[in-house]
Short mmCIF file of C-alpha atoms in Angstrom, two decimals:
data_model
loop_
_atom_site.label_atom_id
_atom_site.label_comp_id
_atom_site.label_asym_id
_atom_site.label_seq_id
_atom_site.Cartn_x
_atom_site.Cartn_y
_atom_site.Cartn_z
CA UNK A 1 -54.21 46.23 44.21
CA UNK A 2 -51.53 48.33 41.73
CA UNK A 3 -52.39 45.25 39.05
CA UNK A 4 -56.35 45.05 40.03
CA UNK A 5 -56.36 49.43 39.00
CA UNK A 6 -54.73 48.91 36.28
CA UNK A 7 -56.59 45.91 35.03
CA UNK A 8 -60.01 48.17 35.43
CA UNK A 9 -58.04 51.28 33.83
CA UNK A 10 -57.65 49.07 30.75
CA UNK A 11 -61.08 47.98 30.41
CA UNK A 12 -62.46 50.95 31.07
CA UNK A 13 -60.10 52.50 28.29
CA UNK A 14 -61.43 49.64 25.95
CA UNK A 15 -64.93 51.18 26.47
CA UNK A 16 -64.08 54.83 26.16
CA UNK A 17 -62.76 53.75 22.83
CA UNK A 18 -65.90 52.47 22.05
CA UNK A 19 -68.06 55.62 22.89
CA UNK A 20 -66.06 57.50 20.03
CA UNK A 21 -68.19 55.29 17.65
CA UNK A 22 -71.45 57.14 17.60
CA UNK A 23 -74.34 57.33 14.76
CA UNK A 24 -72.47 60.60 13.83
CA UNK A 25 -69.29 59.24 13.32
CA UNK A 26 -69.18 54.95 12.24
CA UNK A 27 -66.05 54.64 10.85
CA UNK A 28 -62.46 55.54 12.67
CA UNK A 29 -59.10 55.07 11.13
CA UNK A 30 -56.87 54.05 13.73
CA UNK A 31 -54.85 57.22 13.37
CA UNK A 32 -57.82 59.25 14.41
CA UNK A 33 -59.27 57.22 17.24
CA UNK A 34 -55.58 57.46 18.90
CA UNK A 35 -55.81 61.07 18.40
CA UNK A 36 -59.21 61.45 19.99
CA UNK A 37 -58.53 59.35 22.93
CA UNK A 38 -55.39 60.88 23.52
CA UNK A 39 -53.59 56.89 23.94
CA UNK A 40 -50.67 55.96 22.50
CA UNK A 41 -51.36 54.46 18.55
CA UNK A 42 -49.79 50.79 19.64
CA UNK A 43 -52.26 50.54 22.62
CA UNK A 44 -55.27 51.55 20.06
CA UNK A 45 -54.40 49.06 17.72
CA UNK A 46 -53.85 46.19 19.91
CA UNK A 47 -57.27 47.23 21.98
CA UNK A 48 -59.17 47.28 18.29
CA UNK A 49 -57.22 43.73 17.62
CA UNK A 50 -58.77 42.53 20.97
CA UNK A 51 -62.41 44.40 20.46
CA UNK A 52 -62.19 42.83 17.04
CA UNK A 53 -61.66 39.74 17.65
CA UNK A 54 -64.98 39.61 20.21
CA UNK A 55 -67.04 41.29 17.18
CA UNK A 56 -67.46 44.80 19.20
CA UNK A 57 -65.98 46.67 16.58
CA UNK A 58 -64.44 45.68 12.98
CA UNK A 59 -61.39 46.08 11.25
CA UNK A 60 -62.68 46.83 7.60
CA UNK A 61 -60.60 45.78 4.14
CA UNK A 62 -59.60 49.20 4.09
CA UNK A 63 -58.32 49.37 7.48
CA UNK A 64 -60.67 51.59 9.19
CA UNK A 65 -62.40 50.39 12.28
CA UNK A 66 -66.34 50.34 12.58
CA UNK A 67 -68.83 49.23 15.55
CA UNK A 68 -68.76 45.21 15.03
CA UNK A 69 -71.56 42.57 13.77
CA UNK A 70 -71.10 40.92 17.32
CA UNK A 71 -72.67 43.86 18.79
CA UNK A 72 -75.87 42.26 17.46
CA UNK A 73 -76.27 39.63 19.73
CA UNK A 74 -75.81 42.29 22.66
CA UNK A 75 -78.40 44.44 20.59
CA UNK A 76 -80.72 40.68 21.37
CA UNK A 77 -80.08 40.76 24.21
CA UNK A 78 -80.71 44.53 25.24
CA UNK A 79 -84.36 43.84 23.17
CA UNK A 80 -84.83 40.74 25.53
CA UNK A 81 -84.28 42.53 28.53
CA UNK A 82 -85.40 46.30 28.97
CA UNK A 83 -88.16 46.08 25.75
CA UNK A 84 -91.25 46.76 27.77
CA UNK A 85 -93.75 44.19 27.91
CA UNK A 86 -97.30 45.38 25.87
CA UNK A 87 -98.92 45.80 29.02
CA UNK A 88 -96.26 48.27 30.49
CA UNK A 89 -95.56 50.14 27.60
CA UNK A 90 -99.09 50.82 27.00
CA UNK A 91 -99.12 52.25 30.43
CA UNK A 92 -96.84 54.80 29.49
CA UNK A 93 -98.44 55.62 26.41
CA UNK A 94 -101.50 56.38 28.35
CA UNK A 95 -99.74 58.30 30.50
CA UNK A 96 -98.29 60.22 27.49
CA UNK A 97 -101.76 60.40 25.91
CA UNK A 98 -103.50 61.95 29.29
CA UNK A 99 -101.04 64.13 30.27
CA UNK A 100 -99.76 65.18 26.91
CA UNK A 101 -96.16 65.27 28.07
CA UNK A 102 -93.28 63.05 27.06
CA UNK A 103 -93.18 60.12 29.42
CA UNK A 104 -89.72 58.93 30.27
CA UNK A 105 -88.28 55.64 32.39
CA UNK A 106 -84.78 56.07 33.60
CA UNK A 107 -82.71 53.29 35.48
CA UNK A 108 -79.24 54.77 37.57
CA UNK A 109 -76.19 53.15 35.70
CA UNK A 110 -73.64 53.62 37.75
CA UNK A 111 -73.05 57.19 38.39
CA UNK A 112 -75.26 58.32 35.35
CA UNK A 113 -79.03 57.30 34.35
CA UNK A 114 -80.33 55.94 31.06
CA UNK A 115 -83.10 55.82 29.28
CA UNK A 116 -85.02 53.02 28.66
CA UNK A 117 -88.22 53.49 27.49
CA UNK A 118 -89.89 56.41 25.78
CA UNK A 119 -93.84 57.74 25.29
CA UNK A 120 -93.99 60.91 23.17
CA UNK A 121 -96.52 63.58 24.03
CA UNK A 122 -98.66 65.04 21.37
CA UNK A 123 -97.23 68.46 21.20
CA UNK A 124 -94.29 69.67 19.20
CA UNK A 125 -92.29 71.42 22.19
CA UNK A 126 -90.78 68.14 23.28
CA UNK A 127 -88.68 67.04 25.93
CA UNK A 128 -86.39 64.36 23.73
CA UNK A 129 -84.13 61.77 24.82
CA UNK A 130 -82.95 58.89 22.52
CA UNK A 131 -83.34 55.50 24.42
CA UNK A 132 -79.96 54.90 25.59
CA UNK A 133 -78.98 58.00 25.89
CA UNK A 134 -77.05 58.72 29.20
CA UNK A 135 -78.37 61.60 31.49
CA UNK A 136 -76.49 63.39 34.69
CA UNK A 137 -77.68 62.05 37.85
CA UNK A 138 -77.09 65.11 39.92
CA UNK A 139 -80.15 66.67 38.27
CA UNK A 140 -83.16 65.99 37.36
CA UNK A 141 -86.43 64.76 39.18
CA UNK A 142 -85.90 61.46 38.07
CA UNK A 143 -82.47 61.54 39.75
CA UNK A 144 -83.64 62.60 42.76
CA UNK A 145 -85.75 59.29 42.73
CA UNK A 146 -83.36 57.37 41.40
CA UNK A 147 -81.01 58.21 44.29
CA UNK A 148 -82.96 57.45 46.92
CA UNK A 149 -81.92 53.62 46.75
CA UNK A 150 -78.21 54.42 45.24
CA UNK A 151 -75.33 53.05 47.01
CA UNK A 152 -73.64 55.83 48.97
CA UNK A 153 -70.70 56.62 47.29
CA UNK A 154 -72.80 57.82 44.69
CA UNK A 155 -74.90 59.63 46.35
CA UNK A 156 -72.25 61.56 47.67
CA UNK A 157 -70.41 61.67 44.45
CA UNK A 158 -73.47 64.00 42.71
CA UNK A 159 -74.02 65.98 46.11
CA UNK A 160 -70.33 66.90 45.97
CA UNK A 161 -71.35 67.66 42.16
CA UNK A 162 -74.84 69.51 42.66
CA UNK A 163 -74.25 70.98 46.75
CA UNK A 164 -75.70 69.90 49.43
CA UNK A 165 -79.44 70.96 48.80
CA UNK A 166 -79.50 67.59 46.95
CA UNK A 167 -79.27 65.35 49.99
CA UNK A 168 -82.32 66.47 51.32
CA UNK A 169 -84.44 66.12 47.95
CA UNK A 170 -83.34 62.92 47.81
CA UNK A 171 -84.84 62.31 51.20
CA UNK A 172 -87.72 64.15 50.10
CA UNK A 173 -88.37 62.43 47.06
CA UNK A 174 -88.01 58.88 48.78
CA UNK A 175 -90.50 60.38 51.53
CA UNK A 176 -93.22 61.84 49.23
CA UNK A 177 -92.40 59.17 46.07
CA UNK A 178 -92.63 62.29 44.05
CA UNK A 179 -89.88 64.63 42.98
CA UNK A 180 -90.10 68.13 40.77
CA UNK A 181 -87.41 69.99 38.61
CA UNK A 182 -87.31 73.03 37.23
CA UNK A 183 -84.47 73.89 34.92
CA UNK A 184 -82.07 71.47 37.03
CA UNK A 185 -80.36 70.19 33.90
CA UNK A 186 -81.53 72.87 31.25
CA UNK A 187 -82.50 76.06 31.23
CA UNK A 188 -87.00 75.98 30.59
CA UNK A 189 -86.85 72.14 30.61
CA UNK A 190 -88.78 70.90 33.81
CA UNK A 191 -89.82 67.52 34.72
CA UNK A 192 -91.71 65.53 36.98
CA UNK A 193 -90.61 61.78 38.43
CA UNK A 194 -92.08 58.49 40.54
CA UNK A 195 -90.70 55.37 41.65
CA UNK A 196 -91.13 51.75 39.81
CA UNK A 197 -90.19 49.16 42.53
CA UNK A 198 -89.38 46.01 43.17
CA UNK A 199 -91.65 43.35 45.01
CA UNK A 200 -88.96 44.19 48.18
CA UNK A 201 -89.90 48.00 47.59
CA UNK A 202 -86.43 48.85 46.40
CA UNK A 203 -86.28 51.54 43.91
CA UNK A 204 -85.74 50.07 40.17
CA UNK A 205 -86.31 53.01 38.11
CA UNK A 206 -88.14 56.40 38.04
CA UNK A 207 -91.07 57.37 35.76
CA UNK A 208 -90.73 60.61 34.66
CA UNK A 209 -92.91 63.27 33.07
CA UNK A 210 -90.25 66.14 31.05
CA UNK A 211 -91.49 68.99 28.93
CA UNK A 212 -90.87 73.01 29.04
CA UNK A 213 -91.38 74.72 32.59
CA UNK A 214 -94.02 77.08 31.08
CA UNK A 215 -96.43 73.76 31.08
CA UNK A 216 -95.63 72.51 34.40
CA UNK A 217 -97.06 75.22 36.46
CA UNK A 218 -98.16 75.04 39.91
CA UNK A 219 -101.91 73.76 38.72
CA UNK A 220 -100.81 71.20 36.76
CA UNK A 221 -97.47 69.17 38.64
CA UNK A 222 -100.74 68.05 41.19
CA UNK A 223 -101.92 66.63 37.95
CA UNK A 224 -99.13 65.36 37.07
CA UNK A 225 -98.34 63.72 39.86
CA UNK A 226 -101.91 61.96 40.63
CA UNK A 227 -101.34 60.23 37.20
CA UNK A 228 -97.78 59.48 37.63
CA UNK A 229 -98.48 57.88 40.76
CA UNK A 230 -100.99 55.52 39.34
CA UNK A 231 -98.81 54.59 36.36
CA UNK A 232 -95.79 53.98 38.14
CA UNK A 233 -97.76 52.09 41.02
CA UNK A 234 -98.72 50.02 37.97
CA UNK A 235 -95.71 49.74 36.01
CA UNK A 236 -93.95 48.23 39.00
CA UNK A 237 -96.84 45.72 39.68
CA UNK A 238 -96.56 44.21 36.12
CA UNK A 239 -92.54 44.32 36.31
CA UNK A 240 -89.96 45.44 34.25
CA UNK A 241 -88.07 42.74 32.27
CA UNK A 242 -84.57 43.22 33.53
CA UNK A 243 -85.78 42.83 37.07
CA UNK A 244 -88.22 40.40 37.48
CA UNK B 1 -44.68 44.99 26.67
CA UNK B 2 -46.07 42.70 29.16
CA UNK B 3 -48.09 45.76 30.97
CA UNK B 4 -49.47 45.53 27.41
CA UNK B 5 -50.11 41.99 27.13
CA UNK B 6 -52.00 42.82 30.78
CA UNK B 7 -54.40 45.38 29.57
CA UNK B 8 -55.26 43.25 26.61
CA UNK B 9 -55.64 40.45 29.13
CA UNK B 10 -58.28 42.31 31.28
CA UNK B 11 -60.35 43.38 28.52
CA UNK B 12 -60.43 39.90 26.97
CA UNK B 13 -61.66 38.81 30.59
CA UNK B 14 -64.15 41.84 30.69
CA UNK B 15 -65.37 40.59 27.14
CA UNK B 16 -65.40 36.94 28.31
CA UNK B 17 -67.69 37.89 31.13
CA UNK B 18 -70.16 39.75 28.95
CA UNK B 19 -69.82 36.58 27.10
CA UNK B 20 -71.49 34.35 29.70
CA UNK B 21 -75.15 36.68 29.70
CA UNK B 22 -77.25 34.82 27.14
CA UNK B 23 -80.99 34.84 25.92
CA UNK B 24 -80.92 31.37 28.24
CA UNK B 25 -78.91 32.95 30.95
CA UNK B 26 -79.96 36.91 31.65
CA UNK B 27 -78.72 37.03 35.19
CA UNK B 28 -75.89 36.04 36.86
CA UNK B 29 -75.25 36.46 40.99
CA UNK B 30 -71.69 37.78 41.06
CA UNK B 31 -70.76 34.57 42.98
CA UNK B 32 -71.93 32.25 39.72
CA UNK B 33 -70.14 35.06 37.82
CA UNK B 34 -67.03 34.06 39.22
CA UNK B 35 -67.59 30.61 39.38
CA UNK B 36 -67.98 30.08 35.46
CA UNK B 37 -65.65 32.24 34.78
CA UNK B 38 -62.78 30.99 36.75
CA UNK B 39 -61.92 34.15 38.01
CA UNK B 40 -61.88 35.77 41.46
CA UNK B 41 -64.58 37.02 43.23
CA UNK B 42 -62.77 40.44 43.78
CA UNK B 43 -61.90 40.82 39.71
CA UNK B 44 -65.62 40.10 39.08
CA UNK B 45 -66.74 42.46 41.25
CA UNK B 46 -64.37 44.86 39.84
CA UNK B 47 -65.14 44.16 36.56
CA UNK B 48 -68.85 44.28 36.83
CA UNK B 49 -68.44 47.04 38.63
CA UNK B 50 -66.41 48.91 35.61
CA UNK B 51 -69.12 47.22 32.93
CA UNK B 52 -72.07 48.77 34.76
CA UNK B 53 -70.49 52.13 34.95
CA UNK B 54 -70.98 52.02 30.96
CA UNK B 55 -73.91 50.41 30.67
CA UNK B 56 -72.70 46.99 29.42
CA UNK B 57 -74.04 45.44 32.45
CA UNK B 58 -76.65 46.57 35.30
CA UNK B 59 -76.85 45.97 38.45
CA UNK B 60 -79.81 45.11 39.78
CA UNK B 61 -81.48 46.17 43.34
CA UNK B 62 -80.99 42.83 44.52
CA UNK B 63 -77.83 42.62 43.59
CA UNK B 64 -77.85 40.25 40.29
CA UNK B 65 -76.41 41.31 37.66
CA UNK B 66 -78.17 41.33 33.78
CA UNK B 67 -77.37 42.69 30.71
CA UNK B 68 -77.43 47.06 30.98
CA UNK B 69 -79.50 49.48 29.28
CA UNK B 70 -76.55 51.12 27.76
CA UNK B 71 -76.46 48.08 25.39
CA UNK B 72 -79.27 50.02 23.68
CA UNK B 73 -76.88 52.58 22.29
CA UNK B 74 -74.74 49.64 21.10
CA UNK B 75 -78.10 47.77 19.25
CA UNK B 76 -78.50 51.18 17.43
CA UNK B 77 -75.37 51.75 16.22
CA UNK B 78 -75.42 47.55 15.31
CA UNK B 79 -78.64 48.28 13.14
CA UNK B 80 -76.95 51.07 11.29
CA UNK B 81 -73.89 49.68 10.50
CA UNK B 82 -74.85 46.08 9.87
CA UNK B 83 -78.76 46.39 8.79
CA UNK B 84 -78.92 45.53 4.97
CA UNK B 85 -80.24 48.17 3.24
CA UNK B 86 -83.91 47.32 1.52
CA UNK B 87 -82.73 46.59 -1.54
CA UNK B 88 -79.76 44.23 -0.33
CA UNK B 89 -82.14 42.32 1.77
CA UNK B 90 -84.35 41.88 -1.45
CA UNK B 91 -81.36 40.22 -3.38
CA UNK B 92 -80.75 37.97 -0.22
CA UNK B 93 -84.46 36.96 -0.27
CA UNK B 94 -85.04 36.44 -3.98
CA UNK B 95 -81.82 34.12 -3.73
CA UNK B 96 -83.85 32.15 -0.81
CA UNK B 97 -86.56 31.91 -3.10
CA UNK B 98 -85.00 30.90 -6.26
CA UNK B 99 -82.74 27.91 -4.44
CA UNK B 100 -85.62 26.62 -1.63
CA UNK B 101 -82.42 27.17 0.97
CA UNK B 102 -81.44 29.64 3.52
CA UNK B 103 -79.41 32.34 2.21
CA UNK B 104 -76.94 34.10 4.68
CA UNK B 105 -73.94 36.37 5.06
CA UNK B 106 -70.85 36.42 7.18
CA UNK B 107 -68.19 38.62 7.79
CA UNK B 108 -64.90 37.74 9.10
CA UNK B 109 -64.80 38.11 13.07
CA UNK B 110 -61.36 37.81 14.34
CA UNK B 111 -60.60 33.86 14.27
CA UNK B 112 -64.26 33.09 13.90
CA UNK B 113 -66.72 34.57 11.45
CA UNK B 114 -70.30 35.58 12.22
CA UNK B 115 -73.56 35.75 10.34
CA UNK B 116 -74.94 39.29 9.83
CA UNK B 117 -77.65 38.52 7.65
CA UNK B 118 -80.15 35.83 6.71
CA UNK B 119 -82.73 34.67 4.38
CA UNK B 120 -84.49 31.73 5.44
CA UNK B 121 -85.55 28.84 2.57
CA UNK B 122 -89.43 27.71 2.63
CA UNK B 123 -88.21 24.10 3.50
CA UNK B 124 -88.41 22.43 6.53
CA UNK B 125 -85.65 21.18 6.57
CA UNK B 126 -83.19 24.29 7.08
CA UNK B 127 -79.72 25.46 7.88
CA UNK B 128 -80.34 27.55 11.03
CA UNK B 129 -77.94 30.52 12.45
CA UNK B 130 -79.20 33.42 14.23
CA UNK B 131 -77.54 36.69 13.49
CA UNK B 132 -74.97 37.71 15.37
CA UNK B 133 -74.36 33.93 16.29
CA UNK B 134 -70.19 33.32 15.69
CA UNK B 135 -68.99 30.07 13.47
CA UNK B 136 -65.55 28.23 12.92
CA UNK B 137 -63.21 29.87 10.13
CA UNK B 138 -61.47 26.62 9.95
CA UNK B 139 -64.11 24.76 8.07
CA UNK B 140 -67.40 25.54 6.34
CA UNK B 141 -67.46 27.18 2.08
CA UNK B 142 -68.17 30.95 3.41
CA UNK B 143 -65.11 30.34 5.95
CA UNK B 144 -62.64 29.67 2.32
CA UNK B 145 -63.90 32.19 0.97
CA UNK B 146 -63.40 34.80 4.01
CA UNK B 147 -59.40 33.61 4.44
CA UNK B 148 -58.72 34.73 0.83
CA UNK B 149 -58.37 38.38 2.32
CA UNK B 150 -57.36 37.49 5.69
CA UNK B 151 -54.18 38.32 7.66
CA UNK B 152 -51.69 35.76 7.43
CA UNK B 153 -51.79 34.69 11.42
CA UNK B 154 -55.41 34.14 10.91
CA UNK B 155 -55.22 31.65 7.98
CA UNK B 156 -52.32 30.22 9.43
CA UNK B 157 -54.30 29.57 12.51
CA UNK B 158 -57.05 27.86 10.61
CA UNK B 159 -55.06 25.65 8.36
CA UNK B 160 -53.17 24.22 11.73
CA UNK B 161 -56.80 23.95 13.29
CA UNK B 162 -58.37 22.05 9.88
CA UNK B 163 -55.06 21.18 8.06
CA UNK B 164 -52.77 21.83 5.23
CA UNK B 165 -55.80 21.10 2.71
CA UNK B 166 -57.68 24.40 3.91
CA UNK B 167 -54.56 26.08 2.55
CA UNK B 168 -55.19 25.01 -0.96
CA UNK B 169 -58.81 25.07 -0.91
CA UNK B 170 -58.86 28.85 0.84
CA UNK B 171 -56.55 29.47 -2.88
CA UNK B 172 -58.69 27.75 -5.22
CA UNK B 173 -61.59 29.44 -3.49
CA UNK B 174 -60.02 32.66 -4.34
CA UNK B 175 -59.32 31.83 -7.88
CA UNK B 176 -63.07 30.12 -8.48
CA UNK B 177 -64.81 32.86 -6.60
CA UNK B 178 -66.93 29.88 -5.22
CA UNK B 179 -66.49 27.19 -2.28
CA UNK B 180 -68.63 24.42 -1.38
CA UNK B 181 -68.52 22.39 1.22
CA UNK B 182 -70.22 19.10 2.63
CA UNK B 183 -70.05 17.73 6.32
CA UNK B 184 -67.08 20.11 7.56
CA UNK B 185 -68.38 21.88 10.08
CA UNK B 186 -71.64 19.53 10.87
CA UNK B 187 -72.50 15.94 9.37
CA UNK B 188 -75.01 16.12 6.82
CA UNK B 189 -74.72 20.17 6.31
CA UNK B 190 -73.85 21.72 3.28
CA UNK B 191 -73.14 24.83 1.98
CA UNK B 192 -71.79 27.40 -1.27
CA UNK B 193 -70.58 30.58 -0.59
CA UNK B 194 -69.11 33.20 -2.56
CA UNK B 195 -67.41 36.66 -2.24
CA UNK B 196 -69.33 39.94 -1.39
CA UNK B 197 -66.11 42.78 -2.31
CA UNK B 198 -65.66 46.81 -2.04
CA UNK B 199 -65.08 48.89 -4.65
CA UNK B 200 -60.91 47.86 -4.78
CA UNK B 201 -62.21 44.17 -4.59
CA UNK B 202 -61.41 42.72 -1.46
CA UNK B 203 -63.67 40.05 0.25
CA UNK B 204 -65.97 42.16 2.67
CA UNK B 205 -68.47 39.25 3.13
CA UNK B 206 -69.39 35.61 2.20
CA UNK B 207 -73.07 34.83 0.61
CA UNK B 208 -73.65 31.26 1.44
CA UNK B 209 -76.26 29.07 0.85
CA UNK B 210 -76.72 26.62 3.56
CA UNK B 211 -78.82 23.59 3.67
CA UNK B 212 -78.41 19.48 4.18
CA UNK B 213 -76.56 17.66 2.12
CA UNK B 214 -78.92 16.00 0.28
CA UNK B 215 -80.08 18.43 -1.58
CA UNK B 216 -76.74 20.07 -2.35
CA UNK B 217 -76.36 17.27 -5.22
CA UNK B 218 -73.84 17.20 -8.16
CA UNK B 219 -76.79 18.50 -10.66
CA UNK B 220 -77.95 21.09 -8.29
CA UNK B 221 -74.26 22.57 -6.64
CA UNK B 222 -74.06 24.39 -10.25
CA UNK B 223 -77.04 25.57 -9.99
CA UNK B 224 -76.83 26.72 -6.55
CA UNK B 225 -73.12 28.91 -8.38
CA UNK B 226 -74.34 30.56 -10.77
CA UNK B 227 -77.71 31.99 -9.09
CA UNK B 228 -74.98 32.84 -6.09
CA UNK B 229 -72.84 34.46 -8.34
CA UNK B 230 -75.07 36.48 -9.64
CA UNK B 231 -76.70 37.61 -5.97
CA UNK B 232 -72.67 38.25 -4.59
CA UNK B 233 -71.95 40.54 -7.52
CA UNK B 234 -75.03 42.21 -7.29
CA UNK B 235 -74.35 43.13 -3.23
CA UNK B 236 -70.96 43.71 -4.12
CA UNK B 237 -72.26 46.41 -6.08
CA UNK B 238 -75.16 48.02 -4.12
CA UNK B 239 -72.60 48.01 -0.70
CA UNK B 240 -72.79 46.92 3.00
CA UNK B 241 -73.63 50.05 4.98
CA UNK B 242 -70.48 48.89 7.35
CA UNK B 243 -68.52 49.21 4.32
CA UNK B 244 -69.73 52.14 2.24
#
């Protein structure tokens, strides 16, 4: 059991090495990434050596380390399986269009969410995520959504995080298939979410309306939430990639 | 020492896992998981349970397991480092179109070495490697040409995988700035390759010009050098964006 922690401790140290590399920052001397990970500079270089040697980073003539060319196969492989289809992707893009907000889908990974799919709205106060991008799952409409079908040691893990007011918006959410937040995660930011299921009516991911609190007032989130309803009904009919 | 040789163990199993999702195979049950992979059920569990937490892999509601959405982050920061800047990609294309064969770079993975760039030739008859896809260092021209600035345990691994002859040829690559080779790595394949170098003129990359061995004829091999020459120097001098 000792061995099996330590086994995931190292892996999961492998990773965290690989989150340093960013679009920000490409390119790590070894020196550096030992400093910023706070592990000892043998265990860097022989975890570089090993994520070398599988292409997820890259050891360059000079000696500095930068994200690897094997990490384009993954990239294939990330296209093949969350790019939306046409057909759903133009769903959120009317959904962007009609409502004028940003239109976000979110999928829980592990005790985060991600985004995986993006439709701008048409006006220049934003809600912006980069696809990818991980977001807190203690907060958030789309969490609350998202949670509903989470395994439980999550659930409790962000209730222990956000109090326990969250337990019963989760029930909430699964009841109504509708959440609302208001300045959850960031101060003016508010958003609205909706569940894309399975064909077993398990929750996959939440569709998600974001943009500033001053345009989702009390008039509109009924709005909102008529046309979320319908796209996320929809979206979960044609299927998302990864699932079906 | 060996707690090391432990942690490097794990991630190398972590990797190897990741290593079994493919375009052909998207998702695994965790039982298959651990069937292919040799490993026990309770270390795949654990391990996919670590990879999900980042995003490598996702979890689905019905408990199969596919490629995450995190990967996402990892195919943007892939594209920056390793997408060829317009005018690189227009040498690599010109060179296509001048020698009728498929033009493509590696870089030096490890023990292997992996293509991170193509230019396909307008024949039908063509040399085909997808990007990303890893190839042998032990045989192949652009494989000579990458050991001339390798570490010494990774030539010495080739030449006792291929033979004491790679040694030589790996040197007169080096001095030639050109390697060909016929049949090495598949019967009836050919290929040319010649160093891409940074600024203090180490081997960054290998331009290669693949195609079958028919047309890669006494009369045309020279040819084939001089336009490659020509194309190497000329992306030795406008950069890799992983290298710059």
């Amino acid at each position: 059991m000792a061995a099996e922690d330590g086994a995931v401790r190292s892996v999961t140290r492998a990773l965290d090495l690989l989150g340093h590399f960013t679009e920000q920052r490409m390119v790590w001397p070894v020196a550096e990434l030992a400093r910023v990970s706070g592990l000892p500079k043998t265990t860097v270089v022989r975890l570089v050596a090993t994520l070398s040697s599988t292409g997820m980073l890259w050891e360059r003539p000079d000696g500095q380390v930068t994200v690897g060319a094997g990490l384009m196969r993954w990239a294939r492989l990330a296209r093949a399986a969350w790019e939306l289809p046409f057909e759903v992707r133009a769903v959120l893009e009317a959904l962007a269009a009609s409502s004028r907000e940003t239109v976000n889908l979110y999928v829980r990974q592990g005790f985060a969410r991600v985004c995986v799919a993006q439709a701008e709205g048409p006006q220049t106060l934003r809600h912006v995520v980069r696809i990818g991008d991980e977001m807190p799952l203690w907060a958030g409409a789309a969490s609350k959504i998202l949670l509903g079908d989470a395994p439980a040691d999550v659930v409790d893990a962000m209730v222990e995080r956000a109090g326990e007011g969250l337990r019963e918006q989760i029930a909430e959410a699964a009841a109504e298939k509708f959440a609302v937040s208001h300045g959850e995660r960031e101060s003016g930011a508010s958003g609205v979410a909706a569940p894309v299921v399975d064909k077993k009516g398990r929750v996959v991911a939440a569709l998600a309306l974001g943009g500033p609190t001053t345009r989702f007032t009390e008039d509109r989130v009924p709005l909102f939430r008529t046309a979320l309803a319908d796209a996320a009904a929809e979206v979960s009919r044609l299927g998302l990639p990864a699932v079906v």
